């Protein structure tokens, strides 16, 4: 086991923040992970995967374990479907491309989501009308307390909108090592309902789209709206879309008749945080190294060498401004590591 000291995590977070870890190791399989967890130097570790959903506000005092477990394997199949077992360190988008190459349906709408497969269940990643939970079979996790191995299914994980038990009761209790998905070989259900997917398919004269066509459309939309973290540090949507009551929606509609809103559950509605930020005058607003993206107001951007503190202080200003204007609290979707 290679242990490094005083390591920059700049390459390990998509914001590109130069936070330091006092102790760092990378593990390539479950046995290495268990060995690292048992090492007294790695007590109370901070686990890092693709680093696409976190903001390091300060240096990391906890020892860092980078989960770098690879491998994509079919572990079961019948005429219609396959169960695919994926190492937690596999890049999510690489998995999407692998599935498309093999013509396995289910994750094409989730193309180009940054981050690793092992962290996808933690926040139940979603985009363009699909969510991880729709294809989830089960996962393998190692307890950080006694290093035992567990298999958790969909019910155990309690998935919600950008949420799961790993963000709540199970926070800092498990390391996910493997995720298994159920993908369809035949009779693909092609989901083109969300946003601009149908518009793009129509432009291309595609009337009977394949999963590949859908993935291409999604990639086109994402590339137009969302900055590439390799070019501009960011973490995708920085805030969750707030969920508000029917009364609140009715009151807002009095003033803003064009307010976009989507029914979430009976009596509750989701409002795009990007709209609220835009209407607060902050779309494309920049202060020094930090700003809200000009094409998608929900994306906080590092324009240069912003520190975690600068990013977080700017995000808090955005929260404050939206709160003042709309009396709505924006909750970060990204994990804030203070
Ligand atoms: N909008 C604006 N101004 C903006 C951005 C959005 O007015 O600057 C309004 C528009 O009305 C637009 C609507 O918001 O039609 C929805 O925008 P978009 O389709 O871009 O989706 P979103 O709600 O802002 C969510 C996810 C994204 C995901 C997209 C597509 C959350 C927090 N974000 O964004 O996920 O890619 O839908 O499904 O749920 C991520 O989690 O990192 C992420 C990028």
PDB file of C-alpha atoms and ligand atoms in Angstrom, residues 123 126-129 161-162 194 222 225-226 235-237 239-241 260 262 272 274-275 278 283 295-298 333, ligand 1:
ATOM      1  CA  UNK A 123     -27.044  10.896  -4.835  1.00  0.00           C
ATOM      2  CA  UNK A 126     -30.381  11.689 -12.770  1.00  0.00           C
ATOM      3  CA  UNK A 127     -30.821  13.610 -15.994  1.00  0.00           C
ATOM      4  CA  UNK A 128     -33.253  13.953 -18.902  1.00  0.00           C
ATOM      5  CA  UNK A 129     -36.052  11.958 -17.340  1.00  0.00           C
ATOM      6  CA  UNK A 161     -34.486  12.962  -5.712  1.00  0.00           C
ATOM      7  CA  UNK A 162     -30.662  13.301  -5.652  1.00  0.00           C
ATOM      8  CA  UNK A 194     -37.563  15.457 -21.358  1.00  0.00           C
ATOM      9  CA  UNK A 222     -25.189  18.831 -22.178  1.00  0.00           C
ATOM     10  CA  UNK A 225     -25.261  24.029 -21.596  1.00  0.00           C
ATOM     11  CA  UNK A 226     -22.818  22.493 -19.173  1.00  0.00           C
ATOM     12  CA  UNK A 235     -19.592  20.280 -10.319  1.00  0.00           C
ATOM     13  CA  UNK A 236     -22.691  20.282 -12.521  1.00  0.00           C
ATOM     14  CA  UNK A 237     -25.770  21.593 -10.747  1.00  0.00           C
ATOM     15  CA  UNK A 239     -27.986  23.454  -5.886  1.00  0.00           C
ATOM     16  CA  UNK A 240     -30.951  21.099  -5.830  1.00  0.00           C
ATOM     17  CA  UNK A 241     -34.142  22.237  -7.465  1.00  0.00           C
ATOM     18  CA  UNK A 260     -41.588  26.876 -14.782  1.00  0.00           C
ATOM     19  CA  UNK A 262     -43.181  20.470 -12.248  1.00  0.00           C
ATOM     20  CA  UNK A 272     -35.779  24.963 -11.429  1.00  0.00           C
ATOM     21  CA  UNK A 274     -31.536  27.825 -12.470  1.00  0.00           C
ATOM     22  CA  UNK A 275     -34.622  29.933 -13.164  1.00  0.00           C
ATOM     23  CA  UNK A 278     -31.403  33.770 -13.426  1.00  0.00           C
ATOM     24  CA  UNK A 283     -26.890  34.096 -14.533  1.00  0.00           C
ATOM     25  CA  UNK A 295     -25.470  29.024 -20.239  1.00  0.00           C
ATOM     26  CA  UNK A 296     -26.883  27.309 -17.120  1.00  0.00           C
ATOM     27  CA  UNK A 297     -27.309  29.496 -14.057  1.00  0.00           C
ATOM     28  CA  UNK A 298     -27.314  26.482 -11.728  1.00  0.00           C
ATOM     29  CA  UNK A 333     -26.647  19.427  -4.204  1.00  0.00           C
TER      30      UNK A 333
HETATM   31  N1  LIG B   1     -33.693  27.464 -16.304  1.00  0.00           N
HETATM   32  C1  LIG B   1     -33.592  28.829 -16.421  1.00  0.00           C
HETATM   33  N2  LIG B   1     -32.352  29.399 -16.432  1.00  0.00           N
HETATM   34  C2  LIG B   1     -31.219  28.653 -16.356  1.00  0.00           C
HETATM   35  C3  LIG B   1     -31.316  27.259 -16.239  1.00  0.00           C
HETATM   36  C4  LIG B   1     -32.565  26.688 -16.217  1.00  0.00           C
HETATM   37  O1  LIG B   1     -34.591  29.524 -16.494  1.00  0.00           O
HETATM   38  O2  LIG B   1     -30.141  29.255 -16.382  1.00  0.00           O
HETATM   39  C5  LIG B   1     -35.038  26.833 -16.290  1.00  0.00           C
HETATM   40  C6  LIG B   1     -35.654  26.692 -17.661  1.00  0.00           C
HETATM   41  O3  LIG B   1     -37.027  26.873 -17.519  1.00  0.00           O
HETATM   42  C7  LIG B   1     -35.390  25.229 -17.999  1.00  0.00           C
HETATM   43  C8  LIG B   1     -35.500  24.581 -16.654  1.00  0.00           C
HETATM   44  O4  LIG B   1     -34.926  25.534 -15.758  1.00  0.00           O
HETATM   45  O5  LIG B   1     -36.318  24.740 -18.900  1.00  0.00           O
HETATM   46  C9  LIG B   1     -34.791  23.256 -16.509  1.00  0.00           C
HETATM   47  O6  LIG B   1     -33.408  23.390 -16.884  1.00  0.00           O
HETATM   48  P1  LIG B   1     -32.528  22.112 -17.247  1.00  0.00           P
HETATM   49  O7  LIG B   1     -33.234  21.246 -18.178  1.00  0.00           O
HETATM   50  O8  LIG B   1     -31.167  22.622 -17.615  1.00  0.00           O
HETATM   51  O9  LIG B   1     -32.490  21.307 -15.903  1.00  0.00           O
HETATM   52  P2  LIG B   1     -32.223  21.693 -14.379  1.00  0.00           P
HETATM   53  O10 LIG B   1     -33.472  21.475 -13.611  1.00  0.00           O
HETATM   54  O11 LIG B   1     -31.561  23.029 -14.252  1.00  0.00           O
HETATM   55  C10 LIG B   1     -31.621  19.230 -13.767  1.00  0.00           C
HETATM   56  C11 LIG B   1     -30.515  18.514 -13.048  1.00  0.00           C
HETATM   57  C12 LIG B   1     -29.301  18.358 -13.968  1.00  0.00           C
HETATM   58  C13 LIG B   1     -29.715  17.594 -15.201  1.00  0.00           C
HETATM   59  C14 LIG B   1     -30.852  18.366 -15.885  1.00  0.00           C
HETATM   60  C15 LIG B   1     -31.406  17.611 -17.069  1.00  0.00           C
HETATM   61  C16 LIG B   1     -30.823  19.039 -10.702  1.00  0.00           C
HETATM   62  C17 LIG B   1     -30.310  19.796  -9.520  1.00  0.00           C
HETATM   63  N3  LIG B   1     -30.161  19.242 -11.843  1.00  0.00           N
HETATM   64  O12 LIG B   1     -31.159  20.558 -13.999  1.00  0.00           O
HETATM   65  O13 LIG B   1     -28.353  17.582 -13.277  1.00  0.00           O
HETATM   66  O14 LIG B   1     -28.630  17.442 -16.091  1.00  0.00           O
HETATM   67  O15 LIG B   1     -31.953  18.545 -14.951  1.00  0.00           O
HETATM   68  O16 LIG B   1     -32.127  16.519 -16.618  1.00  0.00           O
HETATM   69  O17 LIG B   1     -31.769  18.273 -10.572  1.00  0.00           O
HETATM   70  C18 LIG B   1     -26.428  17.629 -11.896  1.00  0.00           C
HETATM   71  O18 LIG B   1     -27.088  17.046 -11.051  1.00  0.00           O
HETATM   72  O19 LIG B   1     -25.229  17.952 -11.698  1.00  0.00           O
HETATM   73  C19 LIG B   1     -27.057  18.010 -13.144  1.00  0.00           C
HETATM   74  C20 LIG B   1     -26.412  18.700 -14.085  1.00  0.00           C
END
